[in-house]
């Protein structure tokens, strides 16, 4: 999760919402990615989805059966879906996402009999750090917007 | 939907499960794609996801607010998620997917108050054709496998 947090930091440096993910197989990181939605203008450029795609390239298969996905924020519906599609057996996340998380918060998409795959989930790992980097990012964003508004008003 | 079916046919020619999608804006097709999961070995290479990504490249934004997505099969959880993330307001699909569809069959992910976006859905458009191309594909696949098994047994 420390490595996923490093990825989140990479996102922050690009003015992206700081979320990072890594995929581990046999104790080694085979893929790492961070949120790139704004940079790429792609709704699919979430950290988890990009990390899953990179991991599939690394193993040469769309099945990630022996892999663990670490991600700093609870996955959304699209990323939960990508976890189901790639059969990731274990997902470890940091902070919960009460507004968009579909693993524990809004739904339990990784633990439903509806799909042909269920993943084990460990939550709250480095939760404080995973959450703090997001809080700092949004506080700075609000301050920046406030400052811009002030500038516009004074001109 | 005829154009989405043409995309499904393209998938079939590549031995991919024949599912096709197009994105329409202002009466024009701005993106088209077909399932490429086997070819790319990417769990994310579903027709809808690829079409949404191509449409975002076309409009230069991760928001597809004035677009309609046409797809031959009811979207899965990952693709329903991508529809939510890209704010596609209208989704038209052909055949239902009782095993994996999360628009009407297993869940109603495009019509839930849990997310910050809901999409209007029209189902059953060219359902017969959208369903038939899938049935033919899986029948041929079964025959091929049966034939291969026979070959192996006789050797």
PDB file of C-alpha atoms in Angstrom, chain B residues 12-129:
ATOM      1  CA  UNK B  12     -17.234 -12.502 -34.896  1.00  0.00           C
ATOM      2  CA  UNK B  13     -14.751 -12.431 -37.775  1.00  0.00           C
ATOM      3  CA  UNK B  14     -11.976 -12.223 -35.150  1.00  0.00           C
ATOM      4  CA  UNK B  15     -13.397 -15.139 -33.128  1.00  0.00           C
ATOM      5  CA  UNK B  16     -14.464 -12.704 -30.432  1.00  0.00           C
ATOM      6  CA  UNK B  17     -17.847 -12.926 -28.716  1.00  0.00           C
ATOM      7  CA  UNK B  18     -19.858 -10.803 -31.196  1.00  0.00           C
ATOM      8  CA  UNK B  19     -20.851  -7.653 -29.368  1.00  0.00           C
ATOM      9  CA  UNK B  20     -20.710  -4.214 -30.974  1.00  0.00           C
ATOM     10  CA  UNK B  21     -21.297  -0.637 -29.892  1.00  0.00           C
ATOM     11  CA  UNK B  22     -21.474   2.838 -31.363  1.00  0.00           C
ATOM     12  CA  UNK B  23     -21.722   6.286 -29.811  1.00  0.00           C
ATOM     13  CA  UNK B  24     -23.914   8.856 -31.543  1.00  0.00           C
ATOM     14  CA  UNK B  25     -23.845  12.624 -31.071  1.00  0.00           C
ATOM     15  CA  UNK B  26     -26.042  15.088 -32.972  1.00  0.00           C
ATOM     16  CA  UNK B  27     -27.217  12.293 -35.260  1.00  0.00           C
ATOM     17  CA  UNK B  28     -23.708  11.225 -36.220  1.00  0.00           C
ATOM     18  CA  UNK B  29     -21.634   8.243 -35.184  1.00  0.00           C
ATOM     19  CA  UNK B  30     -18.570   9.613 -33.390  1.00  0.00           C
ATOM     20  CA  UNK B  31     -17.195   6.276 -32.177  1.00  0.00           C
ATOM     21  CA  UNK B  32     -17.572   2.583 -32.928  1.00  0.00           C
ATOM     22  CA  UNK B  33     -16.023  -0.504 -31.378  1.00  0.00           C
ATOM     23  CA  UNK B  34     -16.414  -4.218 -30.889  1.00  0.00           C
ATOM     24  CA  UNK B  35     -15.424  -6.680 -28.240  1.00  0.00           C
ATOM     25  CA  UNK B  36     -11.686  -7.415 -28.360  1.00  0.00           C
ATOM     26  CA  UNK B  37     -11.140  -9.248 -25.099  1.00  0.00           C
ATOM     27  CA  UNK B  38      -9.435 -12.317 -26.549  1.00  0.00           C
ATOM     28  CA  UNK B  39      -7.366 -10.451 -29.140  1.00  0.00           C
ATOM     29  CA  UNK B  40      -6.017  -7.964 -26.615  1.00  0.00           C
ATOM     30  CA  UNK B  41      -6.224 -10.203 -23.508  1.00  0.00           C
ATOM     31  CA  UNK B  42      -7.680  -7.194 -21.739  1.00  0.00           C
ATOM     32  CA  UNK B  43     -10.688  -7.654 -19.425  1.00  0.00           C
ATOM     33  CA  UNK B  44     -11.598  -4.042 -20.176  1.00  0.00           C
ATOM     34  CA  UNK B  45     -11.805  -4.487 -23.966  1.00  0.00           C
ATOM     35  CA  UNK B  46     -15.607  -4.722 -24.032  1.00  0.00           C
ATOM     36  CA  UNK B  47     -17.359  -3.028 -26.955  1.00  0.00           C
ATOM     37  CA  UNK B  48     -19.024  -0.366 -24.767  1.00  0.00           C
ATOM     38  CA  UNK B  49     -15.859   0.592 -22.905  1.00  0.00           C
ATOM     39  CA  UNK B  50     -13.830   0.884 -26.105  1.00  0.00           C
ATOM     40  CA  UNK B  51     -16.609   2.887 -27.781  1.00  0.00           C
ATOM     41  CA  UNK B  52     -16.847   5.241 -24.774  1.00  0.00           C
ATOM     42  CA  UNK B  53     -13.065   5.747 -24.816  1.00  0.00           C
ATOM     43  CA  UNK B  54     -13.095   6.447 -28.565  1.00  0.00           C
ATOM     44  CA  UNK B  55     -16.003   8.877 -28.123  1.00  0.00           C
ATOM     45  CA  UNK B  56     -14.113  10.738 -25.375  1.00  0.00           C
ATOM     46  CA  UNK B  57     -11.132  11.042 -27.700  1.00  0.00           C
ATOM     47  CA  UNK B  58     -13.489  12.369 -30.404  1.00  0.00           C
ATOM     48  CA  UNK B  59     -15.056  15.042 -28.189  1.00  0.00           C
ATOM     49  CA  UNK B  60     -11.936  15.728 -26.106  1.00  0.00           C
ATOM     50  CA  UNK B  61     -13.734  15.250 -22.812  1.00  0.00           C
ATOM     51  CA  UNK B  62     -14.483  12.478 -20.338  1.00  0.00           C
ATOM     52  CA  UNK B  63     -18.081  13.660 -20.289  1.00  0.00           C
ATOM     53  CA  UNK B  64     -20.374  12.347 -23.020  1.00  0.00           C
ATOM     54  CA  UNK B  65     -23.332  14.439 -21.983  1.00  0.00           C
ATOM     55  CA  UNK B  66     -25.100  14.744 -25.354  1.00  0.00           C
ATOM     56  CA  UNK B  67     -24.363  11.253 -26.581  1.00  0.00           C
ATOM     57  CA  UNK B  68     -26.282   8.031 -27.037  1.00  0.00           C
ATOM     58  CA  UNK B  69     -24.613   4.656 -26.637  1.00  0.00           C
ATOM     59  CA  UNK B  70     -25.985   1.837 -28.791  1.00  0.00           C
ATOM     60  CA  UNK B  71     -24.829  -1.649 -27.873  1.00  0.00           C
ATOM     61  CA  UNK B  72     -26.024  -5.053 -29.059  1.00  0.00           C
ATOM     62  CA  UNK B  73     -25.968  -6.691 -25.603  1.00  0.00           C
ATOM     63  CA  UNK B  74     -27.069  -5.422 -22.196  1.00  0.00           C
ATOM     64  CA  UNK B  75     -24.003  -3.869 -20.485  1.00  0.00           C
ATOM     65  CA  UNK B  76     -22.131  -5.657 -17.682  1.00  0.00           C
ATOM     66  CA  UNK B  77     -21.192  -4.109 -14.319  1.00  0.00           C
ATOM     67  CA  UNK B  78     -17.916  -2.633 -15.591  1.00  0.00           C
ATOM     68  CA  UNK B  79     -19.523  -1.081 -18.669  1.00  0.00           C
ATOM     69  CA  UNK B  80     -22.502   0.187 -16.669  1.00  0.00           C
ATOM     70  CA  UNK B  81     -19.902   1.828 -14.440  1.00  0.00           C
ATOM     71  CA  UNK B  82     -18.164   3.413 -17.442  1.00  0.00           C
ATOM     72  CA  UNK B  83     -21.568   4.755 -18.570  1.00  0.00           C
ATOM     73  CA  UNK B  84     -22.049   6.334 -15.125  1.00  0.00           C
ATOM     74  CA  UNK B  85     -18.483   7.758 -15.125  1.00  0.00           C
ATOM     75  CA  UNK B  86     -18.904   9.296 -18.594  1.00  0.00           C
ATOM     76  CA  UNK B  87     -22.437  10.572 -17.888  1.00  0.00           C
ATOM     77  CA  UNK B  88     -23.932   9.050 -21.048  1.00  0.00           C
ATOM     78  CA  UNK B  89     -27.583  10.131 -20.780  1.00  0.00           C
ATOM     79  CA  UNK B  90     -29.156   7.515 -23.069  1.00  0.00           C
ATOM     80  CA  UNK B  91     -28.299   3.845 -23.567  1.00  0.00           C
ATOM     81  CA  UNK B  92     -29.983   1.703 -26.211  1.00  0.00           C
ATOM     82  CA  UNK B  93     -29.327  -2.013 -26.174  1.00  0.00           C
ATOM     83  CA  UNK B  94     -30.394  -5.035 -28.156  1.00  0.00           C
ATOM     84  CA  UNK B  95     -30.458  -8.366 -26.328  1.00  0.00           C
ATOM     85  CA  UNK B  96     -30.740  -8.853 -22.563  1.00  0.00           C
ATOM     86  CA  UNK B  97     -27.916 -10.664 -20.754  1.00  0.00           C
ATOM     87  CA  UNK B  98     -29.494 -12.728 -17.984  1.00  0.00           C
ATOM     88  CA  UNK B  99     -26.074 -13.883 -16.698  1.00  0.00           C
ATOM     89  CA  UNK B 100     -24.144 -10.615 -16.652  1.00  0.00           C
ATOM     90  CA  UNK B 101     -26.402  -7.687 -17.527  1.00  0.00           C
ATOM     91  CA  UNK B 102     -26.571  -5.028 -14.829  1.00  0.00           C
ATOM     92  CA  UNK B 103     -28.993  -2.625 -16.497  1.00  0.00           C
ATOM     93  CA  UNK B 104     -32.159  -4.732 -16.195  1.00  0.00           C
ATOM     94  CA  UNK B 105     -31.251  -8.377 -15.590  1.00  0.00           C
ATOM     95  CA  UNK B 106     -29.138  -8.767 -12.424  1.00  0.00           C
ATOM     96  CA  UNK B 107     -29.259  -5.158 -11.206  1.00  0.00           C
ATOM     97  CA  UNK B 108     -30.461  -1.716 -12.256  1.00  0.00           C
ATOM     98  CA  UNK B 109     -27.179   0.163 -12.071  1.00  0.00           C
ATOM     99  CA  UNK B 110     -28.252   2.887 -14.509  1.00  0.00           C
ATOM    100  CA  UNK B 111     -31.341   3.661 -12.472  1.00  0.00           C
ATOM    101  CA  UNK B 112     -30.208   3.942  -8.887  1.00  0.00           C
ATOM    102  CA  UNK B 113     -30.103   6.911  -6.561  1.00  0.00           C
ATOM    103  CA  UNK B 114     -26.762   5.624  -5.218  1.00  0.00           C
ATOM    104  CA  UNK B 115     -24.774   7.198  -8.066  1.00  0.00           C
ATOM    105  CA  UNK B 116     -24.487  10.806  -9.182  1.00  0.00           C
ATOM    106  CA  UNK B 117     -25.674   9.880 -12.679  1.00  0.00           C
ATOM    107  CA  UNK B 118     -28.629   7.974 -14.055  1.00  0.00           C
ATOM    108  CA  UNK B 119     -29.126   7.047 -17.714  1.00  0.00           C
ATOM    109  CA  UNK B 120     -32.314   6.578 -19.649  1.00  0.00           C
ATOM    110  CA  UNK B 121     -32.472   3.094 -21.153  1.00  0.00           C
ATOM    111  CA  UNK B 122     -34.215   1.687 -24.210  1.00  0.00           C
ATOM    112  CA  UNK B 123     -33.978  -2.086 -24.468  1.00  0.00           C
ATOM    113  CA  UNK B 124     -34.871  -4.701 -27.047  1.00  0.00           C
ATOM    114  CA  UNK B 125     -33.924  -2.706 -30.162  1.00  0.00           C
ATOM    115  CA  UNK B 126     -33.034  -5.244 -32.883  1.00  0.00           C
ATOM    116  CA  UNK B 127     -33.068  -7.769 -30.065  1.00  0.00           C
ATOM    117  CA  UNK B 128     -33.597 -10.723 -32.386  1.00  0.00           C
ATOM    118  CA  UNK B 129     -30.554  -9.958 -34.573  1.00  0.00           C
TER     119      UNK B 129
END
